[in-house]
Amino acid sequence: MKFFLDTADLREIEEAASWGALAGVTTNPSLYARIGGRLSGFPDHIKRICELVDGPVSAESVSLTRADIIRDGRELAALAENVVVKIPTMVEGLAATRVLANEGIAVNMTLCFTVPQAILAARAGARYISPFVGRFDDISEDGLGQLEDIVTAIGNYDFSQDTVKGEQVEVIAASIRSANHVAQAALMGADIATVPFDVLKKMVSHPLTERGLDAFMKDWEKVQNA
Ligand code: E4P
């Protein structure tokens, strides 16, 4: 499993990148709004993230028609080599994905909730598919169960013919709310988990690790004073 950071916050990205395990970043309009982002600064902000991260950076189209999504996609892809165009799962999004994929532009199909949506996205040439775990849980559905079904269904087929570069579509476990979500996603074989920074921090820590470290430090003090 690879880890992406789900944020538009440059400080979080810089910090997470320094931990050595960051493979990419996903942003969305809400995450950009959360950091007080302005429309005029958006292209430069995405460029900056692309410099900080050695891996794919998802930047989302905010259009609703295929022509506009394709235009957004081309503009976003021109910002940096590692930009991935994030497109919502809907008819216009699928149509735009096929056009962009044929041009060799990587697409992350977002707001994906079901197996049929995921298979359609893969057949339309998406490079990544993002099932939303937490938001499914929010409506009293089984987010992890839905993710598992998508991982299984996508794994049943070869989608390499559906992308220009012959790459296999990868499933990104998205809308992750806890370290346990990440653990379960890894056990079911999701390719990637995109996690908020607070979840990434929780993934590192464990009370037994802290207790063990504390004991080692205290014992080493005894050694020093012996
Ligand atoms: C995925 O790429 C999305 O940005 C994200 O995971 C959405 O998560 P949320 O439900 O916490 O907003």
GROMACS .gro file of N, CA, C and O in nm, residues 141-214:
model
  296
  141GLU      N    1  -2.403   0.341   0.599
  141GLU     CA    2  -2.369   0.229   0.512
  141GLU      C    3  -2.234   0.175   0.558
  141GLU      O    4  -2.169   0.232   0.646
  142ASP      N    5  -2.188   0.067   0.492
  142ASP     CA    6  -2.064   0.003   0.532
  142ASP      C    7  -1.952   0.047   0.436
  142ASP      O    8  -1.931  -0.015   0.332
  143GLY      N    9  -1.882   0.153   0.475
  143GLY     CA   10  -1.779   0.209   0.388
  143GLY      C   11  -1.668   0.111   0.356
  143GLY      O   12  -1.623   0.101   0.241
  144LEU      N   13  -1.620   0.038   0.457
  144LEU     CA   14  -1.511  -0.057   0.433
  144LEU      C   15  -1.559  -0.175   0.348
  144LEU      O   16  -1.486  -0.224   0.262
  145GLY      N   17  -1.683  -0.217   0.371
  145GLY     CA   18  -1.739  -0.327   0.291
  145GLY      C   19  -1.748  -0.287   0.144
  145GLY      O   20  -1.715  -0.365   0.054
  146GLN      N   21  -1.789  -0.163   0.122
  146GLN     CA   22  -1.801  -0.113  -0.015
  146GLN      C   23  -1.663  -0.102  -0.080
  146GLN      O   24  -1.644  -0.138  -0.196
  147LEU      N   25  -1.564  -0.059  -0.001
  147LEU     CA   26  -1.427  -0.051  -0.054
  147LEU      C   27  -1.377  -0.191  -0.091
  147LEU      O   28  -1.317  -0.211  -0.198
  148GLU      N   29  -1.403  -0.286  -0.004
  148GLU     CA   30  -1.358  -0.423  -0.029
  148GLU      C   31  -1.419  -0.479  -0.158
  148GLU      O   32  -1.352  -0.543  -0.238
  149ASP      N   33  -1.548  -0.453  -0.178
  149ASP     CA   34  -1.615  -0.500  -0.300
  149ASP      C   35  -1.549  -0.437  -0.424
  149ASP      O   36  -1.530  -0.504  -0.526
  150ILE      N   37  -1.515  -0.309  -0.413
  150ILE     CA   38  -1.454  -0.241  -0.529
  150ILE      C   39  -1.315  -0.296  -0.555
  150ILE      O   40  -1.278  -0.324  -0.669
  151VAL      N   41  -1.236  -0.318  -0.448
  151VAL     CA   42  -1.101  -0.374  -0.464
  151VAL      C   43  -1.110  -0.511  -0.532
  151VAL      O   44  -1.036  -0.542  -0.626
  152THR      N   45  -1.206  -0.592  -0.488
  152THR     CA   46  -1.223  -0.727  -0.545
  152THR      C   47  -1.265  -0.718  -0.692
  152THR      O   48  -1.207  -0.786  -0.778
  153ALA      N   49  -1.364  -0.635  -0.720
  153ALA     CA   50  -1.416  -0.626  -0.857
  153ALA      C   51  -1.310  -0.574  -0.953
  153ALA      O   52  -1.292  -0.629  -1.062
  154ILE      N   53  -1.236  -0.472  -0.911
  154ILE     CA   54  -1.132  -0.417  -0.999
  154ILE      C   55  -1.021  -0.521  -1.020
  154ILE      O   56  -0.969  -0.537  -1.130
  155GLY      N   57  -0.991  -0.597  -0.915
  155GLY     CA   58  -0.888  -0.700  -0.925
  155GLY      C   59  -0.928  -0.817  -1.013
  155GLY      O   60  -0.843  -0.896  -1.056
  156ASN      N   61  -1.057  -0.830  -1.042
  156ASN     CA   62  -1.104  -0.942  -1.125
  156ASN      C   63  -1.073  -0.925  -1.273
  156ASN      O   64  -1.087  -1.019  -1.349
  157TYR      N   65  -1.036  -0.805  -1.314
  157TYR     CA   66  -1.021  -0.777  -1.457
  157TYR      C   67  -0.890  -0.707  -1.487
  157TYR      O   68  -0.827  -0.648  -1.400
  158ASP      N   69  -0.853  -0.713  -1.616
  158ASP     CA   70  -0.734  -0.643  -1.663
  158ASP      C   71  -0.778  -0.514  -1.732
  158ASP      O   72  -0.844  -0.520  -1.836
  159PHE      N   73  -0.745  -0.402  -1.672
  159PHE     CA   74  -0.787  -0.273  -1.729
  159PHE      C   75  -0.673  -0.203  -1.803
  159PHE      O   76  -0.686  -0.087  -1.840
  160SER      N   77  -0.561  -0.274  -1.822
  160SER     CA   78  -0.444  -0.207  -1.881
  160SER      C   79  -0.472  -0.158  -2.024
  160SER      O   80  -0.411  -0.061  -2.069
  161GLN      N   81  -0.564  -0.224  -2.093
  161GLN     CA   82  -0.597  -0.182  -2.231
  161GLN      C   83  -0.677  -0.052  -2.231
  161GLN      O   84  -0.695   0.011  -2.336
  162ASP      N   85  -0.729  -0.014  -2.116
  162ASP     CA   86  -0.816   0.104  -2.111
  162ASP      C   87  -0.741   0.235  -2.092
  162ASP      O   88  -0.800   0.342  -2.097
  163THR      N   89  -0.610   0.225  -2.061
  163THR     CA   90  -0.530   0.348  -2.051
  163THR      C   91  -0.428   0.349  -2.165
  163THR      O   92  -0.382   0.243  -2.208
  164VAL      N   93  -0.396   0.468  -2.212
  164VAL     CA   94  -0.305   0.482  -2.325
  164VAL      C   95  -0.169   0.422  -2.295
  164VAL      O   96  -0.107   0.357  -2.378
  165LYS      N   97  -0.124   0.441  -2.171
  165LYS     CA   98   0.011   0.393  -2.135
  165LYS      C   99   0.012   0.249  -2.086
  165LYS      O  100   0.115   0.198  -2.043
  166GLY      N  101  -0.103   0.182  -2.089
  166GLY     CA  102  -0.110   0.042  -2.047
  166GLY      C  103  -0.093   0.021  -1.898
  166GLY      O  104  -0.059  -0.089  -1.853
  167GLU      N  105  -0.117   0.127  -1.819
  167GLU     CA  106  -0.102   0.112  -1.674
  167GLU      C  107  -0.230   0.054  -1.615
  167GLU      O  108  -0.338   0.074  -1.667
  168GLN      N  109  -0.213  -0.016  -1.502
  168GLN     CA  110  -0.330  -0.070  -1.433
  168GLN      C  111  -0.392   0.039  -1.345
  168GLN      O  112  -0.319   0.115  -1.282
  169VAL      N  113  -0.523   0.043  -1.345
  169VAL     CA  114  -0.592   0.136  -1.256
  169VAL      C  115  -0.559   0.099  -1.111
  169VAL      O  116  -0.543  -0.018  -1.078
  170GLU      N  117  -0.546   0.200  -1.025
  170GLU     CA  118  -0.520   0.174  -0.883
  170GLU      C  119  -0.636   0.230  -0.799
  170GLU      O  120  -0.690   0.336  -0.829
  171VAL      N  121  -0.670   0.154  -0.694
  171VAL     CA  122  -0.779   0.196  -0.605
  171VAL      C  123  -0.720   0.275  -0.488
  171VAL      O  124  -0.629   0.228  -0.418
  172ILE      N  125  -0.771   0.397  -0.471
  172ILE     CA  126  -0.731   0.482  -0.359
  172ILE      C  127  -0.841   0.479  -0.254
  172ILE      O  128  -0.952   0.526  -0.278
  173ALA      N  129  -0.812   0.423  -0.137
  173ALA     CA  130  -0.908   0.431  -0.027
  173ALA      C  131  -0.912   0.576   0.019
  173ALA      O  132  -0.812   0.629   0.068
  174ALA      N  133  -1.027   0.641   0.002
  174ALA     CA  134  -1.039   0.785   0.031
  174ALA      C  135  -1.143   0.808   0.140
  174ALA      O  136  -1.210   0.714   0.183
  175SER      N  137  -1.152   0.935   0.183
  175SER     CA  138  -1.243   0.969   0.293
  175SER      C  139  -1.212   0.879   0.413
  175SER      O  140  -1.300   0.818   0.472
  176ILE      N  141  -1.084   0.876   0.445
  176ILE     CA  142  -1.034   0.791   0.554
  176ILE      C  143  -1.043   0.870   0.685
  176ILE      O  144  -1.000   0.985   0.691
  177ARG      N  145  -1.098   0.806   0.788
  177ARG     CA  146  -1.120   0.878   0.914
  177ARG      C  147  -1.037   0.824   1.030
  177ARG      O  148  -1.036   0.885   1.136
  178SER      N  149  -0.973   0.708   1.012
  178SER     CA  150  -0.901   0.649   1.125
  178SER      C  151  -0.788   0.559   1.077
  178SER      O  152  -0.787   0.515   0.961
  179ALA      N  153  -0.696   0.530   1.170
  179ALA     CA  154  -0.588   0.436   1.138
  179ALA      C  155  -0.644   0.298   1.110
  179ALA      O  156  -0.589   0.222   1.029
  180ASN      N  157  -0.756   0.265   1.176
  180ASN     CA  158  -0.817   0.134   1.150
  180ASN      C  159  -0.871   0.126   1.007
  180ASN      O  160  -0.863   0.021   0.943
  181HIS      N  161  -0.925   0.235   0.956
  181HIS     CA  162  -0.966   0.236   0.815
  181HIS      C  163  -0.847   0.199   0.726
  181HIS      O  164  -0.861   0.122   0.632
  182VAL      N  165  -0.730   0.257   0.758
  182VAL     CA  166  -0.610   0.230   0.677
  182VAL      C  167  -0.571   0.082   0.689
  182VAL      O  168  -0.542   0.016   0.589
  183ALA      N  169  -0.574   0.031   0.814
  183ALA     CA  170  -0.536  -0.109   0.835
  183ALA      C  171  -0.627  -0.202   0.756
  183ALA      O  172  -0.581  -0.294   0.687
  184GLN      N  173  -0.757  -0.178   0.765
  184GLN     CA  174  -0.852  -0.266   0.694
  184GLN      C  175  -0.836  -0.253   0.542
  184GLN      O  176  -0.846  -0.351   0.469
  185ALA      N  177  -0.810  -0.131   0.496
  185ALA     CA  178  -0.790  -0.110   0.351
  185ALA      C  179  -0.667  -0.185   0.303
  185ALA      O  180  -0.666  -0.244   0.195
  186ALA      N  181  -0.561  -0.186   0.386
  186ALA     CA  182  -0.439  -0.259   0.349
  186ALA      C  183  -0.465  -0.409   0.346
  186ALA      O  184  -0.418  -0.480   0.257
  187LEU      N  185  -0.540  -0.459   0.445
  187LEU     CA  186  -0.567  -0.603   0.452
  187LEU      C  187  -0.649  -0.650   0.332
  187LEU      O  188  -0.634  -0.763   0.286
  188MET      N  189  -0.734  -0.564   0.280
  188MET     CA  190  -0.814  -0.606   0.164
  188MET      C  191  -0.743  -0.578   0.032
  188MET      O  192  -0.792  -0.614  -0.074
  189GLY      N  193  -0.625  -0.515   0.040
  189GLY     CA  194  -0.543  -0.497  -0.080
  189GLY      C  195  -0.566  -0.370  -0.159
  189GLY      O  196  -0.532  -0.364  -0.278
  190ALA      N  197  -0.621  -0.266  -0.095
  190ALA     CA  198  -0.633  -0.137  -0.165
  190ALA      C  199  -0.492  -0.089  -0.200
  190ALA      O  200  -0.400  -0.102  -0.117
  191ASP      N  201  -0.473  -0.035  -0.319
  191ASP     CA  202  -0.338   0.003  -0.364
  191ASP      C  203  -0.282   0.120  -0.284
  191ASP      O  204  -0.162   0.128  -0.258
  192ILE      N  205  -0.370   0.214  -0.251
  192ILE     CA  206  -0.328   0.341  -0.192
  192ILE      C  207  -0.430   0.380  -0.085
  192ILE      O  208  -0.549   0.349  -0.099
  193ALA      N  209  -0.385   0.450   0.018
  193ALA     CA  210  -0.478   0.516   0.111
  193ALA      C  211  -0.442   0.663   0.110
  193ALA      O  212  -0.324   0.699   0.124
  194THR      N  213  -0.540   0.750   0.090
  194THR     CA  214  -0.514   0.892   0.102
  194THR      C  215  -0.570   0.938   0.235
  194THR      O  216  -0.688   0.919   0.264
  195VAL      N  217  -0.482   0.993   0.319
  195VAL     CA  218  -0.519   1.017   0.459
  195VAL      C  219  -0.499   1.162   0.499
  195VAL      O  220  -0.402   1.226   0.458
  196PRO      N  221  -0.589   1.214   0.583
  196PRO     CA  222  -0.566   1.347   0.640
  196PRO      C  223  -0.443   1.342   0.732
  196PRO      O  224  -0.408   1.234   0.783
  197PHE      N  225  -0.382   1.458   0.755
  197PHE     CA  226  -0.258   1.461   0.834
  197PHE      C  227  -0.280   1.408   0.976
  197PHE      O  228  -0.194   1.339   1.030
  198ASP      N  229  -0.396   1.438   1.037
  198ASP     CA  230  -0.417   1.390   1.174
  198ASP      C  231  -0.426   1.237   1.178
  198ASP      O  232  -0.380   1.174   1.273
  199VAL      N  233  -0.479   1.175   1.073
  199VAL     CA  234  -0.482   1.028   1.069
  199VAL      C  235  -0.341   0.975   1.048
  199VAL      O  236  -0.301   0.874   1.110
  200LEU      N  237  -0.262   1.041   0.964
  200LEU     CA  238  -0.123   0.996   0.942
  200LEU      C  239  -0.046   0.995   1.074
  200LEU      O  240   0.029   0.901   1.103
  201LYS      N  241  -0.068   1.099   1.155
  201LYS     CA  242   0.000   1.105   1.286
  201LYS      C  243  -0.044   0.988   1.375
  201LYS      O  244   0.037   0.924   1.440
  202LYS      N  245  -0.175   0.960   1.373
  202LYS     CA  246  -0.226   0.849   1.456
  202LYS      C  247  -0.173   0.715   1.407
  202LYS      O  248  -0.156   0.621   1.485
  203MET      N  249  -0.145   0.704   1.277
  203MET     CA  250  -0.093   0.579   1.223
  203MET      C  251   0.045   0.546   1.279
  203MET      O  252   0.085   0.431   1.287
  204VAL      N  253   0.121   0.649   1.314
  204VAL     CA  254   0.257   0.629   1.363
  204VAL      C  255   0.259   0.585   1.509
  204VAL      O  256   0.340   0.503   1.549
  205SER      N  257   0.166   0.639   1.587
  205SER     CA  258   0.181   0.621   1.732
  205SER      C  259   0.103   0.503   1.787
  205SER      O  260  -0.001   0.462   1.731
  206HIS      N  261   0.156   0.448   1.895
  206HIS     CA  262   0.087   0.342   1.969
  206HIS      C  263   0.129   0.355   2.116
  206HIS      O  264   0.247   0.377   2.145
  207PRO      N  265   0.036   0.339   2.210
  207PRO     CA  266   0.070   0.356   2.352
  207PRO      C  267   0.183   0.263   2.396
  207PRO      O  268   0.266   0.301   2.479
  208LEU      N  269   0.188   0.141   2.341
  208LEU     CA  270   0.294   0.047   2.383
  208LEU      C  271   0.431   0.093   2.330
  208LEU      O  272   0.534   0.069   2.393
  209THR      N  273   0.431   0.158   2.213
  209THR     CA  274   0.556   0.213   2.161
  209THR      C  275   0.604   0.323   2.254
  209THR      O  276   0.723   0.328   2.291
  210GLU      N  277   0.510   0.411   2.294
  210GLU     CA  278   0.547   0.521   2.384
  210GLU      C  279   0.595   0.469   2.520
  210GLU      O  280   0.697   0.514   2.572
  211ARG      N  281   0.522   0.368   2.572
  211ARG     CA  282   0.560   0.313   2.702
  211ARG      C  283   0.698   0.247   2.692
  211ARG      O  284   0.784   0.262   2.779
  212GLY      N  285   0.721   0.174   2.585
  212GLY     CA  286   0.849   0.105   2.564
  212GLY      C  287   0.963   0.205   2.552
  212GLY      O  288   1.071   0.187   2.611
  213LEU      N  289   0.940   0.312   2.478
  213LEU     CA  290   1.043   0.413   2.458
  213LEU      C  291   1.077   0.481   2.590
  213LEU      O  292   1.195   0.502   2.623
  214ASP      N  293   0.972   0.509   2.668
  214ASP     CA  294   0.991   0.571   2.799
  214ASP      C  295   1.079   0.482   2.887
  214ASP      O  296   1.173   0.530   2.952
   0.00000   0.00000   0.00000
